[in-house]
Amino acid sequence: MDRVLEVIRKRRSVRGFKSDPVKKEDLETVLEVAMYAPSAGNRQPWHFTVITDGKLINELSARAKAALAADRNSPYQQRAADPNFHLFYHAPVVIIVSGAESSRLAHTDCAAATQNILLAAEALGLGSCWVNLFLFAFRGEGGEDLPGHLGIPGGYKPLYSIALGYKVHDNWPVPPRKKECVTYIDG
Ligand SMILES: Cc1cc2nc3c(=O)[nH]c(=O)nc-3n(C[C@H](O)[C@H](O)[C@H](O)COP(=O)(O)O)c2cc1C
């Protein structure tokens, strides 16, 4: 049990990855435990796209950056214009979590599956980062064809993405946590 708590506390958003490929069995484990997430009515309204094709990962990053850079309302507009900024921090693996449009709580269920992936990654000695800016890749030119290229089944839409790989170092900053968010009602 201590180990579970340690993994939860230790997980950080990792924003720098080695180029080494992730072991196939580790990838399979991460996906297997994703599917053990709870889901409303046990509908399991998720689909996972696992991308290890570096060219495609770079293309997704470039597409999202182009759409972000063109968005004057985005706080990330300036960041997206930086040629050194890679949306997935050069991770060798990107997992896209898509949700069934027919399922009202797909967002919630897929978020639970995504968190399982982040925790499993940490337990296996991998780094991960939840990257939602990837959704901009679907907004730009040709974005409507992207779900098909990514093998996302009809009736599902991309919701979340995870950058995954070996960490370049193990000292990622711990953003401070709010403490005033608990109410105890004692009997
Ligand atoms: C829904 C969601 C979307 C996020 N999107 C991004 C993102 O696009 N890029 C990124 O670098 N981090 C992203 N993050 C990571 C958060 O910035 C990070 O979780 C937060 O700063 C707390 O840091 P920690 O994960 O190390 O505890 C996202 C996290 C969540 C939950």
mmCIF file of C-alpha atoms and ligand atoms in Angstrom:
data_model
loop_
_atom_site.group_PDB
_atom_site.id
_atom_site.type_symbol
_atom_site.label_atom_id
_atom_site.label_comp_id
_atom_site.label_asym_id
_atom_site.label_seq_id
_atom_site.Cartn_x
_atom_site.Cartn_y
_atom_site.Cartn_z
ATOM 1 C CA MET A 1 0.000 0.000 0.000
ATOM 2 C CA ASP A 2 2.869 2.343 0.828
ATOM 3 C CA ARG A 3 4.105 1.814 -2.720
ATOM 4 C CA VAL A 4 0.742 2.889 -4.201
ATOM 5 C CA LEU A 5 0.805 6.094 -2.169
ATOM 6 C CA GLU A 6 4.448 6.687 -3.087
ATOM 7 C CA VAL A 7 3.651 6.359 -6.810
ATOM 8 C CA ILE A 8 0.692 8.749 -6.535
ATOM 9 C CA ARG A 9 2.794 11.335 -4.687
ATOM 10 C CA LYS A 10 5.844 10.932 -6.893
ATOM 11 C CA ARG A 11 4.114 11.211 -10.287
ATOM 12 C CA ARG A 12 4.893 14.515 -11.959
ATOM 13 C CA SER A 13 4.217 16.042 -15.338
ATOM 14 C CA VAL A 14 7.446 15.185 -17.133
ATOM 15 C CA ARG A 15 8.449 17.627 -19.859
ATOM 16 C CA GLY A 16 11.662 16.102 -21.158
ATOM 17 C CA PHE A 17 12.109 12.568 -22.504
ATOM 18 C CA LYS A 18 14.921 10.353 -23.715
ATOM 19 C CA SER A 19 14.529 9.111 -27.267
ATOM 20 C CA ASP A 20 14.793 5.436 -26.156
ATOM 21 C CA PRO A 21 11.759 3.385 -27.168
ATOM 22 C CA VAL A 22 9.437 2.160 -24.427
ATOM 23 C CA LYS A 23 9.490 -1.615 -23.844
ATOM 24 C CA LYS A 24 6.537 -3.310 -25.548
ATOM 25 C CA GLU A 25 5.507 -5.140 -22.358
ATOM 26 C CA ASP A 26 5.485 -1.876 -20.392
ATOM 27 C CA LEU A 27 3.275 -0.265 -23.012
ATOM 28 C CA GLU A 28 0.919 -3.228 -22.847
ATOM 29 C CA THR A 29 0.799 -3.023 -19.051
ATOM 30 C CA VAL A 30 0.012 0.680 -19.140
ATOM 31 C CA LEU A 31 -2.879 0.062 -21.534
ATOM 32 C CA GLU A 32 -4.137 -2.925 -19.626
ATOM 33 C CA VAL A 33 -4.405 -0.955 -16.387
ATOM 34 C CA ALA A 34 -6.025 1.951 -18.242
ATOM 35 C CA MET A 35 -8.906 -0.433 -18.905
ATOM 36 C CA TYR A 36 -9.240 -1.193 -15.189
ATOM 37 C CA ALA A 37 -10.425 2.367 -14.547
ATOM 38 C CA PRO A 38 -13.947 2.720 -13.231
ATOM 39 C CA SER A 39 -16.610 3.806 -15.717
ATOM 40 C CA ALA A 40 -20.238 4.795 -15.309
ATOM 41 C CA GLY A 41 -22.431 1.719 -15.739
ATOM 42 C CA ASN A 42 -19.210 -0.121 -16.675
ATOM 43 C CA ARG A 43 -19.647 1.196 -20.217
ATOM 44 C CA GLN A 44 -15.884 1.522 -20.787
ATOM 45 C CA PRO A 45 -16.489 4.162 -23.468
ATOM 46 C CA TRP A 46 -12.846 4.535 -24.437
ATOM 47 C CA HIS A 47 -10.506 3.869 -27.307
ATOM 48 C CA PHE A 48 -6.715 4.186 -27.145
ATOM 49 C CA THR A 49 -4.449 5.136 -30.033
ATOM 50 C CA VAL A 50 -0.808 4.321 -29.287
ATOM 51 C CA ILE A 51 1.604 6.243 -31.516
ATOM 52 C CA THR A 52 5.284 5.320 -31.645
ATOM 53 C CA ASP A 53 5.817 6.756 -35.128
ATOM 54 C CA GLY A 54 8.064 9.747 -34.427
ATOM 55 C CA LYS A 55 7.129 11.416 -37.706
ATOM 56 C CA LEU A 56 3.443 11.306 -36.834
ATOM 57 C CA ILE A 57 4.120 12.584 -33.300
ATOM 58 C CA ASN A 58 6.074 15.514 -34.766
ATOM 59 C CA GLU A 59 3.303 16.169 -37.269
ATOM 60 C CA LEU A 60 0.670 16.274 -34.514
ATOM 61 C CA SER A 61 2.849 18.686 -32.554
ATOM 62 C CA ALA A 62 3.369 20.910 -35.594
ATOM 63 C CA ARG A 63 -0.344 20.906 -36.474
ATOM 64 C CA ALA A 64 -1.396 21.809 -32.939
ATOM 65 C CA LYS A 65 1.257 24.530 -32.735
ATOM 66 C CA ALA A 66 0.130 26.057 -36.031
ATOM 67 C CA ALA A 67 -3.498 26.194 -34.848
ATOM 68 C CA LEU A 68 -2.445 27.592 -31.452
ATOM 69 C CA ALA A 69 -0.213 30.227 -33.018
ATOM 70 C CA ALA A 70 -3.151 31.377 -35.138
ATOM 71 C CA ASP A 71 -5.448 31.655 -32.108
ATOM 72 C CA ARG A 72 -5.279 35.197 -30.748
ATOM 73 C CA ASN A 73 -7.365 34.234 -27.709
ATOM 74 C CA SER A 74 -5.003 31.497 -26.616
ATOM 75 C CA PRO A 75 -2.592 32.153 -23.734
ATOM 76 C CA TYR A 76 -0.298 29.674 -25.529
ATOM 77 C CA GLN A 77 -0.075 31.698 -28.749
ATOM 78 C CA GLN A 78 3.438 32.965 -28.017
ATOM 79 C CA ARG A 79 4.678 29.578 -26.788
ATOM 80 C CA ALA A 80 3.390 27.901 -29.938
ATOM 81 C CA ALA A 81 5.458 30.299 -32.054
ATOM 82 C CA ASP A 82 8.662 29.055 -30.375
ATOM 83 C CA PRO A 83 10.374 26.667 -32.814
ATOM 84 C CA ASN A 84 11.940 24.787 -29.869
ATOM 85 C CA PHE A 85 8.615 24.015 -28.258
ATOM 86 C CA HIS A 86 7.468 20.457 -28.919
ATOM 87 C CA LEU A 87 3.924 19.786 -27.784
ATOM 88 C CA PHE A 88 4.858 16.285 -26.519
ATOM 89 C CA TYR A 89 8.342 17.244 -25.305
ATOM 90 C CA HIS A 90 9.871 14.808 -27.842
ATOM 91 C CA ALA A 91 8.314 11.793 -26.110
ATOM 92 C CA PRO A 92 8.784 8.547 -28.069
ATOM 93 C CA VAL A 93 5.182 7.487 -27.369
ATOM 94 C CA VAL A 94 1.919 9.402 -27.477
ATOM 95 C CA ILE A 95 -1.348 7.812 -26.373
ATOM 96 C CA ILE A 96 -4.606 9.401 -27.462
ATOM 97 C CA VAL A 97 -7.678 8.586 -25.387
ATOM 98 C CA SER A 98 -10.916 8.916 -27.331
ATOM 99 C CA GLY A 99 -14.420 8.734 -25.897
ATOM 100 C CA ALA A 100 -17.663 7.315 -27.285
ATOM 101 C CA GLU A 101 -19.940 10.164 -28.345
ATOM 102 C CA SER A 102 -22.938 8.051 -27.318
ATOM 103 C CA SER A 103 -21.795 7.973 -23.697
ATOM 104 C CA ARG A 104 -22.785 11.002 -21.622
ATOM 105 C CA LEU A 105 -20.013 10.436 -19.087
ATOM 106 C CA ALA A 106 -17.254 9.484 -21.543
ATOM 107 C CA HIS A 107 -15.199 12.537 -20.516
ATOM 108 C CA THR A 108 -15.202 11.458 -16.899
ATOM 109 C CA ASP A 109 -14.529 7.787 -17.629
ATOM 110 C CA CYS A 110 -11.714 8.579 -20.059
ATOM 111 C CA ALA A 111 -10.131 10.966 -17.554
ATOM 112 C CA ALA A 112 -10.076 8.112 -15.014
ATOM 113 C CA ALA A 113 -8.402 5.851 -17.598
ATOM 114 C CA THR A 114 -5.899 8.609 -18.392
ATOM 115 C CA GLN A 115 -4.947 8.985 -14.738
ATOM 116 C CA ASN A 116 -4.432 5.199 -14.515
ATOM 117 C CA ILE A 117 -1.982 5.496 -17.419
ATOM 118 C CA LEU A 118 -0.038 8.264 -15.662
ATOM 119 C CA LEU A 119 0.200 6.264 -12.442
ATOM 120 C CA ALA A 120 1.119 3.006 -14.184
ATOM 121 C CA ALA A 121 3.849 4.867 -16.062
ATOM 122 C CA GLU A 122 5.328 6.160 -12.813
ATOM 123 C CA ALA A 123 5.157 2.686 -11.241
ATOM 124 C CA LEU A 124 7.102 1.283 -14.210
ATOM 125 C CA GLY A 125 9.797 3.961 -14.052
ATOM 126 C CA LEU A 126 8.425 5.889 -17.018
ATOM 127 C CA GLY A 127 7.616 9.572 -17.240
ATOM 128 C CA SER A 128 4.362 10.965 -18.550
ATOM 129 C CA CYS A 129 2.568 14.215 -19.206
ATOM 130 C CA TRP A 130 -1.141 14.743 -19.770
ATOM 131 C CA VAL A 131 -1.208 16.966 -22.882
ATOM 132 C CA ASN A 132 -4.544 18.461 -23.810
ATOM 133 C CA LEU A 133 -3.175 21.082 -26.182
ATOM 134 C CA PHE A 134 -3.057 18.281 -28.777
ATOM 135 C CA LEU A 135 -6.748 18.938 -29.455
ATOM 136 C CA PHE A 136 -5.680 21.978 -31.485
ATOM 137 C CA ALA A 137 -4.231 19.583 -34.078
ATOM 138 C CA PHE A 138 -7.820 18.709 -35.030
ATOM 139 C CA ARG A 139 -8.786 22.361 -35.543
ATOM 140 C CA GLY A 140 -6.306 23.333 -38.230
ATOM 141 C CA GLU A 141 -6.350 22.639 -41.953
ATOM 142 C CA GLY A 142 -7.081 18.970 -42.695
ATOM 143 C CA GLY A 143 -7.887 18.423 -39.013
ATOM 144 C CA GLU A 144 -11.185 16.772 -39.871
ATOM 145 C CA ASP A 145 -9.331 13.877 -41.588
ATOM 146 C CA LEU A 146 -7.036 13.306 -38.623
ATOM 147 C CA PRO A 147 -9.300 10.975 -36.555
ATOM 148 C CA GLY A 148 -9.391 8.591 -39.535
ATOM 149 C CA HIS A 149 -5.580 8.677 -39.916
ATOM 150 C CA LEU A 150 -5.255 7.927 -36.209
ATOM 151 C CA GLY A 151 -7.537 4.905 -36.387
ATOM 152 C CA ILE A 152 -10.095 6.505 -34.072
ATOM 153 C CA PRO A 153 -13.299 4.510 -34.653
ATOM 154 C CA GLY A 154 -16.418 6.275 -35.945
ATOM 155 C CA GLY A 155 -18.552 7.590 -33.096
ATOM 156 C CA TYR A 156 -15.505 8.318 -30.925
ATOM 157 C CA LYS A 157 -13.811 11.647 -30.465
ATOM 158 C CA PRO A 158 -10.323 12.435 -29.199
ATOM 159 C CA LEU A 159 -10.407 13.787 -25.640
ATOM 160 C CA TYR A 160 -7.006 13.448 -23.972
ATOM 161 C CA SER A 161 -3.429 12.657 -24.844
ATOM 162 C CA ILE A 162 -0.437 11.452 -22.876
ATOM 163 C CA ALA A 163 3.245 11.885 -23.707
ATOM 164 C CA LEU A 164 5.151 8.833 -22.465
ATOM 165 C CA GLY A 165 8.791 7.794 -22.253
ATOM 166 C CA TYR A 166 11.883 7.591 -20.070
ATOM 167 C CA LYS A 167 12.530 10.787 -18.123
ATOM 168 C CA VAL A 168 15.623 12.866 -18.921
ATOM 169 C CA HIS A 169 15.921 13.434 -15.158
ATOM 170 C CA ASP A 170 13.950 12.695 -12.017
ATOM 171 C CA ASN A 171 13.700 16.165 -10.447
ATOM 172 C CA TRP A 172 10.594 17.646 -11.994
ATOM 173 C CA PRO A 173 9.233 20.594 -10.035
ATOM 174 C CA VAL A 174 6.335 19.893 -7.699
ATOM 175 C CA PRO A 175 3.753 22.618 -8.278
ATOM 176 C CA PRO A 176 2.407 23.696 -4.876
ATOM 177 C CA ARG A 177 -0.868 22.122 -3.788
ATOM 178 C CA LYS A 178 -3.843 24.071 -2.457
ATOM 179 C CA LYS A 179 -4.496 23.006 1.110
ATOM 180 C CA GLU A 180 -7.804 24.776 1.726
ATOM 181 C CA CYS A 181 -9.987 22.453 -0.276
ATOM 182 C CA VAL A 182 -11.231 19.986 2.322
ATOM 183 C CA THR A 183 -14.220 20.225 4.654
ATOM 184 C CA TYR A 184 -14.418 17.658 7.454
ATOM 185 C CA ILE A 185 -17.812 17.114 9.000
ATOM 186 C CA ASP A 186 -17.184 15.181 12.187
ATOM 187 C CA GLY A 187 -19.820 13.096 13.893
HETATM 188 C C1 LIG B 1 -6.726 18.068 -18.262
HETATM 189 C C2 LIG B 1 -5.260 18.395 -18.227
HETATM 190 C C3 LIG B 1 -4.662 18.972 -19.322
HETATM 191 C C4 LIG B 1 -3.271 19.238 -19.328
HETATM 192 N N1 LIG B 1 -2.686 19.699 -20.472
HETATM 193 C C5 LIG B 1 -1.361 19.928 -20.486
HETATM 194 C C6 LIG B 1 -0.718 20.316 -21.692
HETATM 195 O O1 LIG B 1 -1.334 20.468 -22.751
HETATM 196 N N2 LIG B 1 0.624 20.509 -21.669
HETATM 197 C C7 LIG B 1 1.361 20.314 -20.523
HETATM 198 O O2 LIG B 1 2.578 20.503 -20.549
HETATM 199 N N3 LIG B 1 0.771 19.939 -19.355
HETATM 200 C C8 LIG B 1 -0.555 19.721 -19.319
HETATM 201 N N4 LIG B 1 -1.154 19.271 -18.165
HETATM 202 C C9 LIG B 1 -0.341 19.036 -16.950
HETATM 203 C C10 LIG B 1 -0.594 20.078 -15.848
HETATM 204 O O3 LIG B 1 0.009 21.290 -16.214
HETATM 205 C C11 LIG B 1 -0.027 19.519 -14.529
HETATM 206 O O4 LIG B 1 -0.724 18.346 -14.184
HETATM 207 C C12 LIG B 1 -0.126 20.506 -13.359
HETATM 208 O O5 LIG B 1 0.674 21.643 -13.583
HETATM 209 C C13 LIG B 1 0.312 19.860 -12.032
HETATM 210 O O6 LIG B 1 1.632 19.325 -12.123
HETATM 211 P P1 LIG B 1 1.929 17.787 -11.828
HETATM 212 O O7 LIG B 1 1.191 16.989 -12.878
HETATM 213 O O8 LIG B 1 3.413 17.636 -11.952
HETATM 214 O O9 LIG B 1 1.414 17.475 -10.463
HETATM 215 C C14 LIG B 1 -2.516 18.976 -18.157
HETATM 216 C C15 LIG B 1 -3.130 18.383 -17.048
HETATM 217 C C16 LIG B 1 -4.475 18.072 -17.087
HETATM 218 C C17 LIG B 1 -5.115 17.381 -15.897
#
